[in-house]
PDB file of C-alpha atoms in Angstrom:
ATOM      1  CA  MET A 991     113.884  80.159 101.160  1.00 74.00           C
ATOM      2  CA  THR A 992     112.883  76.875 102.785  1.00 81.00           C
ATOM      3  CA  LEU A 993     111.118  75.756  99.609  1.00 84.00           C
ATOM      4  CA  LEU A 994     114.210  76.566  97.558  1.00 78.00           C
ATOM      5  CA  ASP A 995     116.478  74.724 100.003  1.00 81.00           C
ATOM      6  CA  GLU A 996     114.212  71.668 100.128  1.00 89.00           C
ATOM      7  CA  ASN A 997     114.234  71.445  96.339  1.00 89.00           C
ATOM      8  CA  ASN A 998     117.926  72.234  95.902  1.00 88.00           C
ATOM      9  CA  ALA A 999     116.995  75.296  93.836  1.00 83.00           C
ATOM     10  CA  ASP A1000     118.332  78.829  93.606  1.00 77.00           C
ATOM     11  CA  LEU A1001     116.648  82.132  92.850  1.00 73.00           C
ATOM     12  CA  ASP A1002     118.384  84.863  90.871  1.00 70.00           C
ATOM     13  CA  CYS A1003     116.195  87.823  89.895  1.00 68.00           C
ATOM     14  CA  VAL A1004     117.484  90.011  87.095  1.00 69.00           C
ATOM     15  CA  ASN A1005     115.617  93.180  88.077  1.00 70.00           C
ATOM     16  CA  ASP A1006     115.927  92.876  91.869  1.00 69.00           C
ATOM     17  CA  GLU A1007     118.652  92.341  94.418  1.00 67.00           C
ATOM     18  CA  ILE A1008     117.472  88.799  95.149  1.00 70.00           C
ATOM     19  CA  ASN A1009     120.031  86.105  94.501  1.00 72.00           C
ATOM     20  CA  SER A1010     120.208  82.871  96.467  1.00 76.00           C
ATOM     21  CA  THR A1011     123.083  81.341  94.523  1.00 81.00           C
ATOM     22  CA  SER A1012     125.707  82.327  97.127  1.00 83.00           C
ATOM     23  CA  ALA A1013     125.907  82.533 100.921  1.00 86.00           C
ATOM     24  CA  ASN A1014     125.913  86.356 100.807  1.00 86.00           C
ATOM     25  CA  GLY A1015     123.026  86.350  98.357  1.00 83.00           C
ATOM     26  CA  LYS A1016     121.001  84.065 100.632  1.00 83.00           C
ATOM     27  CA  MET A1017     121.745  86.294 103.625  1.00 88.00           C
ATOM     28  CA  ASN A1018     120.704  89.431 101.717  1.00 84.00           C
ATOM     29  CA  SER A1019     117.538  87.706 100.476  1.00 82.00           C
ATOM     30  CA  ARG A1020     116.602  86.687 103.999  1.00 84.00           C
ATOM     31  CA  LEU A1021     117.220  90.232 105.262  1.00 88.00           C
ATOM     32  CA  LEU A1022     115.061  91.709 102.509  1.00 84.00           C
ATOM     33  CA  MET A1023     112.292  89.204 103.258  1.00 84.00           C
ATOM     34  CA  SER A1024     112.485  89.961 106.991  1.00 90.00           C
ATOM     35  CA  ILE A1025     112.252  93.702 106.366  1.00 90.00           C
ATOM     36  CA  SER A1026     109.335  93.171 104.005  1.00 88.00           C
ATOM     37  CA  GLN A1027     107.509  90.984 106.534  1.00 91.00           C
ATOM     38  CA  SER A1028     108.115  93.574 109.248  1.00 93.00           C
ATOM     39  CA  GLU A1029     106.630  96.314 107.060  1.00 93.00           C
ATOM     40  CA  ILE A1030     103.566  94.165 106.359  1.00 93.00           C
ATOM     41  CA  GLU A1031     103.048  93.534 110.082  1.00 94.00           C
ATOM     42  CA  ARG A1032     103.604  97.209 110.974  1.00 94.00           C
ATOM     43  CA  THR A1033     101.098  98.332 108.343  1.00 94.00           C
ATOM     44  CA  SER A1034      98.598  95.813 109.689  1.00 93.00           C
ATOM     45  CA  GLU A1035      99.053  97.115 113.246  1.00 92.00           C
ATOM     46  CA  ILE A1036      98.610 100.729 112.147  1.00 90.00           C
ATOM     47  CA  THR A1037      95.489  99.808 110.182  1.00 91.00           C
ATOM     48  CA  LYS A1038      93.985  97.972 113.173  1.00 88.00           C
ATOM     49  CA  ILE A1039      94.716 100.941 115.456  1.00 86.00           C
ATOM     50  CA  GLY A1040      93.160 103.319 112.929  1.00 84.00           C
ATOM     51  CA  LEU A1041      90.068 101.152 112.519  1.00 82.00           C
ATOM     52  CA  ALA A1042      89.681 100.794 116.287  1.00 80.00           C
ATOM     53  CA  GLY A1043      89.896 104.577 116.654  1.00 76.00           C
ATOM     54  CA  LYS A1044      87.368 105.101 113.888  1.00 74.00           C
ATOM     55  CA  LEU A1045      85.006 102.574 115.481  1.00 70.00           C
ATOM     56  CA  ASN A1046      85.439 104.252 118.873  1.00 69.00           C
ATOM     57  CA  LEU A1047      84.585 107.659 117.398  1.00 64.00           C
ATOM     58  CA  THR A1048      81.557 106.213 115.619  1.00 64.00           C
ATOM     59  CA  LEU A1049      80.232 104.596 118.788  1.00 63.00           C
ATOM     60  CA  HIS A1050      80.512 107.851 120.763  1.00 60.00           C
ATOM     61  CA  HIS A1051      78.445 109.888 118.295  1.00 57.00           C
TER      62      HIS A1051
END
Protein backbone atom coordinates (compact mmCIF):
# COMPACT_ATOMS: atom_id res chain seq x y z
CA MET A 1 0.00 0.00 0.00
CA THR A 2 2.89 2.35 0.77
CA LEU A 3 4.37 1.77 -2.69
CA LEU A 4 1.02 2.54 -4.30
CA ASP A 5 0.59 5.69 -2.20
CA GLU A 6 4.12 6.91 -2.92
CA ASN A 7 3.54 6.52 -6.65
CA ASN A 8 0.00 7.90 -6.67
CA ALA A 9 -1.26 4.57 -8.03
CA ASP A 10 -4.30 2.42 -7.36
CA LEU A 11 -4.83 -1.32 -7.45
CA ASP A 12 -8.09 -2.86 -8.64
CA CYS A 13 -8.06 -6.65 -9.05
CA VAL A 14 -10.80 -8.13 -11.19
CA ASN A 15 -10.79 -11.60 -9.63
CA ASP A 16 -10.20 -10.59 -5.99
CA GLU A 17 -11.70 -8.23 -3.47
CA ILE A 18 -8.69 -5.91 -3.64
CA ASN A 19 -9.46 -2.38 -4.73
CA SER A 20 -7.51 0.65 -3.54
CA THR A 21 -9.40 3.21 -5.60
CA SER A 22 -11.62 4.29 -2.68
CA ALA A 23 -11.22 4.82 1.06
CA ASN A 24 -13.30 1.71 1.83
CA GLY A 25 -11.36 -0.29 -0.74
CA LYS A 26 -8.06 0.77 0.83
CA MET A 27 -9.33 -0.16 4.29
CA ASN A 28 -10.51 -3.58 3.09
CA SER A 29 -7.20 -4.16 1.29
CA ARG A 30 -5.24 -3.32 4.42
CA LEU A 31 -7.44 -5.65 6.49
CA LEU A 32 -6.95 -8.49 4.02
CA MET A 33 -3.19 -7.91 4.00
CA SER A 34 -3.08 -7.84 7.82
CA ILE A 35 -5.02 -11.10 8.05
CA SER A 36 -2.76 -12.68 5.45
CA GLN A 37 0.38 -11.55 7.29
CA SER A 38 -1.03 -12.89 10.56
CA GLU A 39 -1.67 -16.29 8.97
CA ILE A 40 1.88 -16.38 7.60
CA GLU A 41 3.32 -15.59 11.04
CA ARG A 42 1.04 -18.12 12.79
CA THR A 43 2.02 -20.85 10.33
CA SER A 44 5.68 -20.01 10.90
CA GLU A 45 5.24 -20.26 14.69
CA ILE A 46 3.46 -23.61 14.42
CA THR A 47 6.18 -24.93 12.10
CA LYS A 48 8.94 -23.82 14.49
CA ILE A 49 7.15 -25.47 17.44
CA GLY A 50 6.69 -28.66 15.43
CA LEU A 51 10.33 -28.72 14.34
CA ALA A 52 11.52 -28.06 17.89
CA GLY A 53 9.37 -30.95 19.13
CA LYS A 54 10.67 -33.23 16.40
CA LEU A 55 14.27 -32.27 17.22
CA ASN A 56 13.62 -32.86 20.93
CA LEU A 57 12.22 -36.33 20.22
CA THR A 58 15.17 -37.15 17.97
CA LEU A 59 17.70 -36.09 20.60
CA HIS A 60 16.07 -38.27 23.28
CA HIS A 61 16.23 -41.47 21.22
